[in-house]
Coordinates of N, CA and C in Angstrom, one line a residue:
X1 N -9.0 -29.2 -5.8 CA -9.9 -28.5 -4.8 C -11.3 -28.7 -5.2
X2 N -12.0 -28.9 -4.5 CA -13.5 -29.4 -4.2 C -14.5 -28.4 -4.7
X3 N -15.1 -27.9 -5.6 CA -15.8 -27.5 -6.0 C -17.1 -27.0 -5.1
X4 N -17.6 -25.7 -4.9 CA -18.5 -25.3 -3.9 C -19.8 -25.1 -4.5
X5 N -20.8 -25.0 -4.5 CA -22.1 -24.7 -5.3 C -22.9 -23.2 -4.3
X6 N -22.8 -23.5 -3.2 CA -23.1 -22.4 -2.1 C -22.0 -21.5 -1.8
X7 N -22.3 -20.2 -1.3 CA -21.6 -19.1 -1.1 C -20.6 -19.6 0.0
X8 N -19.3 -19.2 0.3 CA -18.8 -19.6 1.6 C -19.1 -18.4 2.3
X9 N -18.4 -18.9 3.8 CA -18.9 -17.7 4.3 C -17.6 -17.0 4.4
X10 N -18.1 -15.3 4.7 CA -16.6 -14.5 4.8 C -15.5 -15.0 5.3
X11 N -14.7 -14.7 5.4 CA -13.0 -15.0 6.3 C -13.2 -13.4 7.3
X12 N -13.1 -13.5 8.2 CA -13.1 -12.7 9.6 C -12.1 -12.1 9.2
X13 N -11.9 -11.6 8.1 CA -10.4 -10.0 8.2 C -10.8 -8.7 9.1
X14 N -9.8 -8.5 9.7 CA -10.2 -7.3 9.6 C -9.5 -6.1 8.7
X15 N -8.4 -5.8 8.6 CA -7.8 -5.1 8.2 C -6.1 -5.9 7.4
X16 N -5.4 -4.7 6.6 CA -4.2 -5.0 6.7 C -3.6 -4.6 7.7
X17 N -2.3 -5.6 8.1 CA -1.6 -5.7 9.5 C -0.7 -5.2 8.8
X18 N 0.1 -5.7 8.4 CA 1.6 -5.3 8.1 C 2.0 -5.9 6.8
X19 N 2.8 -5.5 5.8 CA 3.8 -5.3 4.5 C 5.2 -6.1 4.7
X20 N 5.3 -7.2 4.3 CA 6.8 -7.4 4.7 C 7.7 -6.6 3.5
X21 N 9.3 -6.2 3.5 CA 10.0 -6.4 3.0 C 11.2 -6.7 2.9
X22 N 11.7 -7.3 2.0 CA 13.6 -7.5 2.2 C 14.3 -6.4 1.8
X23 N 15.1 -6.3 2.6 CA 16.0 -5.3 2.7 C 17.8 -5.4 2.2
X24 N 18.5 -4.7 1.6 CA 19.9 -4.6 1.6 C 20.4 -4.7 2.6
X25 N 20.0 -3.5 3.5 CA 20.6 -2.7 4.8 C 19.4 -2.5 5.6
X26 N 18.9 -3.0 6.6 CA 18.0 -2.9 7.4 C 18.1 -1.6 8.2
X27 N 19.3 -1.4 8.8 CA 19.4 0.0 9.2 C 18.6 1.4 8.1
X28 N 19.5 1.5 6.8 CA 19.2 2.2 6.0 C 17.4 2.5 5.8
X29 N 17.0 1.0 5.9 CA 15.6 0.9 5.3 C 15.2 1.3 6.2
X30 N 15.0 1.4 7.8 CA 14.6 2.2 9.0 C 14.2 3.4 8.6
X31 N 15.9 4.0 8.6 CA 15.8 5.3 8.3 C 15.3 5.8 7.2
X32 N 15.1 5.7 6.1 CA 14.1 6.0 5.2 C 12.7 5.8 5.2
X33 N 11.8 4.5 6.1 CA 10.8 4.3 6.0 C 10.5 5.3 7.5
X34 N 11.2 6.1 8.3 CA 10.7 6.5 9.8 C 11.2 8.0 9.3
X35 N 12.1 8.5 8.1 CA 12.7 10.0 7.9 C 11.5 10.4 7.1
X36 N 11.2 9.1 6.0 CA 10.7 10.0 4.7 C 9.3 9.7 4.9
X37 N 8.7 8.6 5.1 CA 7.2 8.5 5.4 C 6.6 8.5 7.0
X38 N 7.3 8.9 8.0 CA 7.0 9.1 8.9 C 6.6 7.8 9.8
X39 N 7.1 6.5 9.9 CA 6.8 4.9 10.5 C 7.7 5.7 12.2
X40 N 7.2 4.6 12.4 CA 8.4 4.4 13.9 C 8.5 3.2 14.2
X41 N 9.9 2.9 14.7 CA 10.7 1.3 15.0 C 9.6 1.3 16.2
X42 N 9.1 -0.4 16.3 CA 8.5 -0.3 17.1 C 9.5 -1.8 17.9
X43 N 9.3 -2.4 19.5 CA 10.0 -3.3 19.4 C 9.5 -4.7 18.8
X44 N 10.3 -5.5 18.6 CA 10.2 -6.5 17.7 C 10.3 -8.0 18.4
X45 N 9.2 -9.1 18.5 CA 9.6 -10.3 19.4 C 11.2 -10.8 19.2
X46 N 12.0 -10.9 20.4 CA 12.8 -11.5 20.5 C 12.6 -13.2 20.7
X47 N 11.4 -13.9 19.8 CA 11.8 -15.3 19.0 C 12.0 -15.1 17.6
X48 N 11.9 -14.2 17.1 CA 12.4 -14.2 15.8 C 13.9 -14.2 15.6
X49 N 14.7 -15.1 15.0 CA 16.2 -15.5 14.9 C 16.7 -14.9 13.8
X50 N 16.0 -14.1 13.4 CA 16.7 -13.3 12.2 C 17.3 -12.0 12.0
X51 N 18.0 -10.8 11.4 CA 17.9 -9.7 11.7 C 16.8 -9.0 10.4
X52 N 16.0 -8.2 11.1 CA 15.3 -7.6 11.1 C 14.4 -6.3 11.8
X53 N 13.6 -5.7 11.6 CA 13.0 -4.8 12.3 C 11.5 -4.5 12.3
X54 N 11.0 -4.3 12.8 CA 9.1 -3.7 12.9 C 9.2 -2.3 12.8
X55 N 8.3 -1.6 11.7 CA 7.7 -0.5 11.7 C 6.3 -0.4 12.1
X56 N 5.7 0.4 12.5 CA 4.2 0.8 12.7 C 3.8 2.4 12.8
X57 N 2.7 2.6 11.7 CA 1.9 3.7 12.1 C 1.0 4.0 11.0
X58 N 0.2 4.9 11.2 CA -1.0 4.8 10.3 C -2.1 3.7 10.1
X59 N -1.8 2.8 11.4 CA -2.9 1.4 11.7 C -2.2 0.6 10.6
X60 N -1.1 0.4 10.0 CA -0.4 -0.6 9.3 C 1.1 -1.4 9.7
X61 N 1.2 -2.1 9.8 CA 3.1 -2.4 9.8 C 3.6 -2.5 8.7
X62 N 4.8 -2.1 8.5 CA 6.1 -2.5 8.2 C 7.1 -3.8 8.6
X63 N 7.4 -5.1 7.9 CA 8.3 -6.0 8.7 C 9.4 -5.3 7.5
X64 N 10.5 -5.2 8.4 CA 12.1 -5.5 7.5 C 12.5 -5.9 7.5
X65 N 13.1 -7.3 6.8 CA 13.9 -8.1 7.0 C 15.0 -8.0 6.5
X66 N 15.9 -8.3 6.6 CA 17.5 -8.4 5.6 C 17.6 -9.5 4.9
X67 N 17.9 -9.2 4.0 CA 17.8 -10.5 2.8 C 19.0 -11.0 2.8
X68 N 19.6 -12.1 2.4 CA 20.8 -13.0 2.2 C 21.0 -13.4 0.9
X69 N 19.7 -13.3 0.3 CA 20.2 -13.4 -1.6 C 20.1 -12.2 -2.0
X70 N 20.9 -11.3 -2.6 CA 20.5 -10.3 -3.2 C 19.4 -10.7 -4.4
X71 N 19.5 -12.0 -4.8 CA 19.0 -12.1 -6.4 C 16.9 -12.1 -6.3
X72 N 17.2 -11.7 -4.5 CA 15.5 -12.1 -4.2 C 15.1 -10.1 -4.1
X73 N 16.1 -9.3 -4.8 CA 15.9 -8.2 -4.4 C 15.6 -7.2 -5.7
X74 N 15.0 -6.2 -6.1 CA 14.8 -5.8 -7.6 C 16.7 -5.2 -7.7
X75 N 16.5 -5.5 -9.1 CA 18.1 -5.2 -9.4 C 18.7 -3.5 -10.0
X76 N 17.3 -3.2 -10.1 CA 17.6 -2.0 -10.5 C 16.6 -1.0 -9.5
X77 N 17.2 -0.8 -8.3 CA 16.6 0.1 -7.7 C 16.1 1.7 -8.1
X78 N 16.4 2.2 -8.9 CA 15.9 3.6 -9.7 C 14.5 3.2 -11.3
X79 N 14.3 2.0 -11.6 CA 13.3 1.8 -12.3 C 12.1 1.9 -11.7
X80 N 11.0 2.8 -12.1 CA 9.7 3.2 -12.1 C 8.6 2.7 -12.7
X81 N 8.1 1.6 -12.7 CA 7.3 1.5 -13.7 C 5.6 1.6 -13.0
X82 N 4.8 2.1 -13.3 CA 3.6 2.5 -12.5 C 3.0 1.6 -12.8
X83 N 2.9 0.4 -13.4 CA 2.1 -0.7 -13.6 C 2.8 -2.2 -12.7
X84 N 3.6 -1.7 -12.1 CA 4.8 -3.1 -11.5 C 3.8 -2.7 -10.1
X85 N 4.5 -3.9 -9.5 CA 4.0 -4.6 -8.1 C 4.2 -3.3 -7.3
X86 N 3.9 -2.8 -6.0 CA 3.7 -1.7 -5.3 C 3.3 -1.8 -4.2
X87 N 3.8 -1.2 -3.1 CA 2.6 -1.1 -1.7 C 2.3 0.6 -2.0
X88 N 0.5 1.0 -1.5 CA 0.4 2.3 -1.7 C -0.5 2.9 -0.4
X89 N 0.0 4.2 0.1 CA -0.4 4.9 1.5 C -1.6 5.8 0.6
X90 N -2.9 6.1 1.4 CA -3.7 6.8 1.4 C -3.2 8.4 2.3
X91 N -3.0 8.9 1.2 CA -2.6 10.7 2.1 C -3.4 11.8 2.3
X92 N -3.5 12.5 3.4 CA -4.1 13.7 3.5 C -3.8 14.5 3.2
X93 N -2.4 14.6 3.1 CA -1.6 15.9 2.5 C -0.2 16.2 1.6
X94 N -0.6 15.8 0.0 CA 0.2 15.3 -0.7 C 1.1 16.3 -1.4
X95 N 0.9 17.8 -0.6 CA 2.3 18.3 -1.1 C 3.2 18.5 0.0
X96 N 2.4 18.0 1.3 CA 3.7 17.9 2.1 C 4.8 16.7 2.2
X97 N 3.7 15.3 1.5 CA 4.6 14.4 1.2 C 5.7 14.5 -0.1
X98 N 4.8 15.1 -0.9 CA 5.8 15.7 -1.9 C 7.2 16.6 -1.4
X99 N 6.7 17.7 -0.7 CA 8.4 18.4 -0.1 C 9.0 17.6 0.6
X100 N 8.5 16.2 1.2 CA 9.6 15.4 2.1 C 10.3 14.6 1.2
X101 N 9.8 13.9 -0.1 CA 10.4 13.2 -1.1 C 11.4 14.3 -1.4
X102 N 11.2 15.6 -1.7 CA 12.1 16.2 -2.2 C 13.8 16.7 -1.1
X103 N 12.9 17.0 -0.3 CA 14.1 16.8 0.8 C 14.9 16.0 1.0
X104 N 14.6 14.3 0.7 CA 15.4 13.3 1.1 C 15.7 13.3 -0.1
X105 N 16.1 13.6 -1.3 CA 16.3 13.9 -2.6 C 16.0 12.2 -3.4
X106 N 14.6 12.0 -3.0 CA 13.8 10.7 -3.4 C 13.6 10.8 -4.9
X107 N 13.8 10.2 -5.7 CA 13.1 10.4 -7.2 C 12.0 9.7 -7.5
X108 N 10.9 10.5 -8.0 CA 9.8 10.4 -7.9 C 8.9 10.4 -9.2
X109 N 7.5 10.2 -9.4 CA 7.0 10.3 -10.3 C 5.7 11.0 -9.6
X110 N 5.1 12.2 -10.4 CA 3.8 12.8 -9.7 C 2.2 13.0 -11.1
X111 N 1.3 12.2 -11.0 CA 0.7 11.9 -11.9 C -0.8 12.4 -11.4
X112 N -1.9 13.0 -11.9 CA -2.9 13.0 -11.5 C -4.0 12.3 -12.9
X113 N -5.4 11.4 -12.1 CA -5.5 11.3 -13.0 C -7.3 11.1 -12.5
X114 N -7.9 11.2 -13.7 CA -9.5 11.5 -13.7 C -10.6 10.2 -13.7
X115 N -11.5 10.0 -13.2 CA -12.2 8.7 -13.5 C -13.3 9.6 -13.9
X116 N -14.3 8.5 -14.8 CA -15.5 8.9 -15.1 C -16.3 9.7 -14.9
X117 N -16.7 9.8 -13.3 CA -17.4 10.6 -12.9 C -16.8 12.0 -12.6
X118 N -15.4 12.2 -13.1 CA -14.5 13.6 -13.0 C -14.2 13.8 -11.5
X119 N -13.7 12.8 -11.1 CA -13.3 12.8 -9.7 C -11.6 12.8 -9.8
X120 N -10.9 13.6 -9.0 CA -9.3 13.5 -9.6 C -8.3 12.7 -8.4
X121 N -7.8 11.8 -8.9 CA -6.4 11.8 -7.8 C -4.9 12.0 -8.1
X122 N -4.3 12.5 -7.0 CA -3.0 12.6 -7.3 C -2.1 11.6 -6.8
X123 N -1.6 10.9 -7.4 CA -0.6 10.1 -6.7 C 1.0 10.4 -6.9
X124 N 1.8 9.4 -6.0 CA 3.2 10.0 -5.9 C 3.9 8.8 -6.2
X125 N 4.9 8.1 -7.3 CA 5.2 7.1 -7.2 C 6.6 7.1 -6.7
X126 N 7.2 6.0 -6.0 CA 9.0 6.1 -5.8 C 9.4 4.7 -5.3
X127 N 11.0 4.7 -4.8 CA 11.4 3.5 -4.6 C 11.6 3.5 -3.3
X128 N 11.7 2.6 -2.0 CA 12.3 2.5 -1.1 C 13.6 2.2 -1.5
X129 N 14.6 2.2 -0.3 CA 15.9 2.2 -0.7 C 16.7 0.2 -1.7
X130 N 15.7 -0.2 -1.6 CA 15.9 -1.7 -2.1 C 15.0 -1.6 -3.5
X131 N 14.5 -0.5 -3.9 CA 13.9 -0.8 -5.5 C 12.7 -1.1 -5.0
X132 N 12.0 -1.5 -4.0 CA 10.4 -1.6 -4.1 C 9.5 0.1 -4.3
X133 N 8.2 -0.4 -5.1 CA 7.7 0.4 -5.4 C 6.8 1.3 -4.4
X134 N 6.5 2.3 -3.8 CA 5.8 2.9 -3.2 C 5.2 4.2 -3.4
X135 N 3.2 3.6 -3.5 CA 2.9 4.7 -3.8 C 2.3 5.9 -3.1
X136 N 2.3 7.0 -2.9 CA 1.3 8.0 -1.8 C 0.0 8.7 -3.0
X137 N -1.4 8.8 -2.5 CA -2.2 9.1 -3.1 C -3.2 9.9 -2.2
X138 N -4.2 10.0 -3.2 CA -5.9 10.3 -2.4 C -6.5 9.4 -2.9
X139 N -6.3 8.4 -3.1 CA -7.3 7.5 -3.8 C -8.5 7.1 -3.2
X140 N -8.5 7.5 -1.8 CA -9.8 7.4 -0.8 C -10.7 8.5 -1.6
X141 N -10.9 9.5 -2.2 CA -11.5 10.0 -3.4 C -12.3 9.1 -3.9
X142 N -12.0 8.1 -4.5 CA -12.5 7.5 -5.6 C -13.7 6.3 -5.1
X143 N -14.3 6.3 -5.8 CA -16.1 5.6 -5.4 C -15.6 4.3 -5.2
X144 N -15.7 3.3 -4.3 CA -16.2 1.8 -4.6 C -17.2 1.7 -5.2
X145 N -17.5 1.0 -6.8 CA -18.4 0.5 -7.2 C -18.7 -1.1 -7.0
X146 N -19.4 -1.7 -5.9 CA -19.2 -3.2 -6.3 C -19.3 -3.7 -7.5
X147 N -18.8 -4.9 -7.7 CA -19.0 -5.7 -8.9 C -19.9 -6.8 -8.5
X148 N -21.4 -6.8 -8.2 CA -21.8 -7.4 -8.1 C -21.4 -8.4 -6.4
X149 N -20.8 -7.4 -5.4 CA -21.0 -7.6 -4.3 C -21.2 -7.1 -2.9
X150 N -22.4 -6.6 -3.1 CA -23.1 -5.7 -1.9 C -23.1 -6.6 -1.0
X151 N -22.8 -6.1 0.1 CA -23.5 -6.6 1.3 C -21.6 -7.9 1.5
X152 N -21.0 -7.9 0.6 CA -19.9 -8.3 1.0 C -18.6 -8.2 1.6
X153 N -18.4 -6.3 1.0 CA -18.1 -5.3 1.2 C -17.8 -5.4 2.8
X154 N -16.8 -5.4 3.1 CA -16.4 -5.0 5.2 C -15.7 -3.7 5.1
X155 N -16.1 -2.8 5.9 CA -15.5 -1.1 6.1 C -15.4 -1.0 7.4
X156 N -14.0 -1.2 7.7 CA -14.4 -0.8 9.7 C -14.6 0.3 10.0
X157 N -15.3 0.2 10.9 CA -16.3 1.3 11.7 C -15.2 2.5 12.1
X158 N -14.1 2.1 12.3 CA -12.9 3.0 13.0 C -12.1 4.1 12.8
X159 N -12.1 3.6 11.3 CA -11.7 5.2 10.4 C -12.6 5.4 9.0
X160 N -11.8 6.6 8.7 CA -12.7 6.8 7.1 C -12.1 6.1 6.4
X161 N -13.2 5.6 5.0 CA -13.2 4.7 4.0 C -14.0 5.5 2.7
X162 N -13.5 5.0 1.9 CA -13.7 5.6 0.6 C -14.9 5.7 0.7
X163 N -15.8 6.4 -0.5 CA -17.2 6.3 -0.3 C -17.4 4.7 -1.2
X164 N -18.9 4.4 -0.7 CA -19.0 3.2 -1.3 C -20.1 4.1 -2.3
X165 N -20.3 3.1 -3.1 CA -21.8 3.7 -4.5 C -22.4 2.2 -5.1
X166 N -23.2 2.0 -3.8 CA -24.3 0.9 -4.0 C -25.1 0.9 -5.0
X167 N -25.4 2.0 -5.9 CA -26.5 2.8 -7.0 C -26.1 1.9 -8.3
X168 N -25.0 1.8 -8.3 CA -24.4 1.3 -9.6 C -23.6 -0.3 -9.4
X169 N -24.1 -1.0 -8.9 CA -23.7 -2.5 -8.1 C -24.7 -3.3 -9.5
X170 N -22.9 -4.0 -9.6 CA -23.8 -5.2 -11.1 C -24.6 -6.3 -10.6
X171 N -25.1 -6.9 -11.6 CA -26.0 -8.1 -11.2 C -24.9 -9.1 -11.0
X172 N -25.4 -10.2 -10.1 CA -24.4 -11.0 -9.4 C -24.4 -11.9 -10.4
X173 N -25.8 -12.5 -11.0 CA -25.8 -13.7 -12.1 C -24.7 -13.5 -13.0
X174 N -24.7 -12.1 -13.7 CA -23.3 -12.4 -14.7 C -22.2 -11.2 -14.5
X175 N -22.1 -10.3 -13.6 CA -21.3 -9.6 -13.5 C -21.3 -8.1 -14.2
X176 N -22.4 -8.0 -15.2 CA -22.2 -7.2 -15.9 C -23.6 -5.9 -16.1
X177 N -24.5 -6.3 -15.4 CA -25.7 -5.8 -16.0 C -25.7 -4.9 -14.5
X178 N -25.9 -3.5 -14.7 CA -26.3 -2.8 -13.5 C -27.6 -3.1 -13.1
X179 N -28.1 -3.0 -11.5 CA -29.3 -3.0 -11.4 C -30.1 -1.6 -11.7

């Protein structure tokens, strides 16, 4: 790869669209991602040749796919590890997601924890029905500090976004030095 000396310019994202995952039971995985976190099947193009399903809500998707290897699936669906790979929802109201984990008799992990500035979040860790990790939080709480990239930063205009804290943005030359 070609070596750059000038900044490139942004990539036009706007947002995350959708999470794929593989599934055991595509049915099952429906009904747990539309019972316990609240998604809804939405319809799905009929050029896709596979079985599968579309979830949407909360300005995100869900793809489901049904897997054909199991060996592409985690093998121990009830291991927790809060440092492993994860998708995580921003929540407004995390003892109600908490009583729906408990309703669907989900096993769960509930952790709160403090940053520097004594700002607190709660998060909620668990498995979808295939062993993937899923987390629910407040982590919209917690400050963006850039690392030395203001002004690079994209927040759509459309909903709320964490606060940002331009005050404490490092120097770009080496990453480290606050302005």
């Amino acid at each position: 790869m070609e070596e750059r000396t000038e900044e490139a310019s942004p990539t036009p994202i706007l947002s995350l669209h959708h999470v794929s995952r593989l599934c055991r039971d595509v049915k099952h995985s429906i009904d747990f991602y539309t019972k316990v976190l609240g998604f809804v099947l939405v319809e799905r193009t009929l050029a896709l040749d596979f079985d599968g399903a579309w979830l949407f809500n909360y300005g995100v998707g869900i793809h489901l796919v049904q897997s054909k290897d199991e060996d592409r699936l985690p093998s121990d669906t009830d291991h927790l590890d809060l440092k492993d790979n994860h998708i995580s929802f921003q929540c407004e109201a995390m003892e109600e997601t908490e009583r729906r984990l408990k309703e669907f008799n989900t096993k769960y992990i509930k952790r709160t924890i403090e940053d520097e500035s004594g700002t607190k979040i709660d998060q909620l860790f668990f498995n979808d029905p295939d062993g993937f990790m899923v987390e629910i939080c407040n982590c919209e709480d917690l400050k963006l500090v850039p690392a030395g990239s203001v002004g690079k930063i994209k927040l759509p205009s459309n909903h709320h976004n964490p606060p940002l804290d331009l005050d404490n943005d490092v120097d770009d030359d080496n990453g480290a030095n606050p302005k």
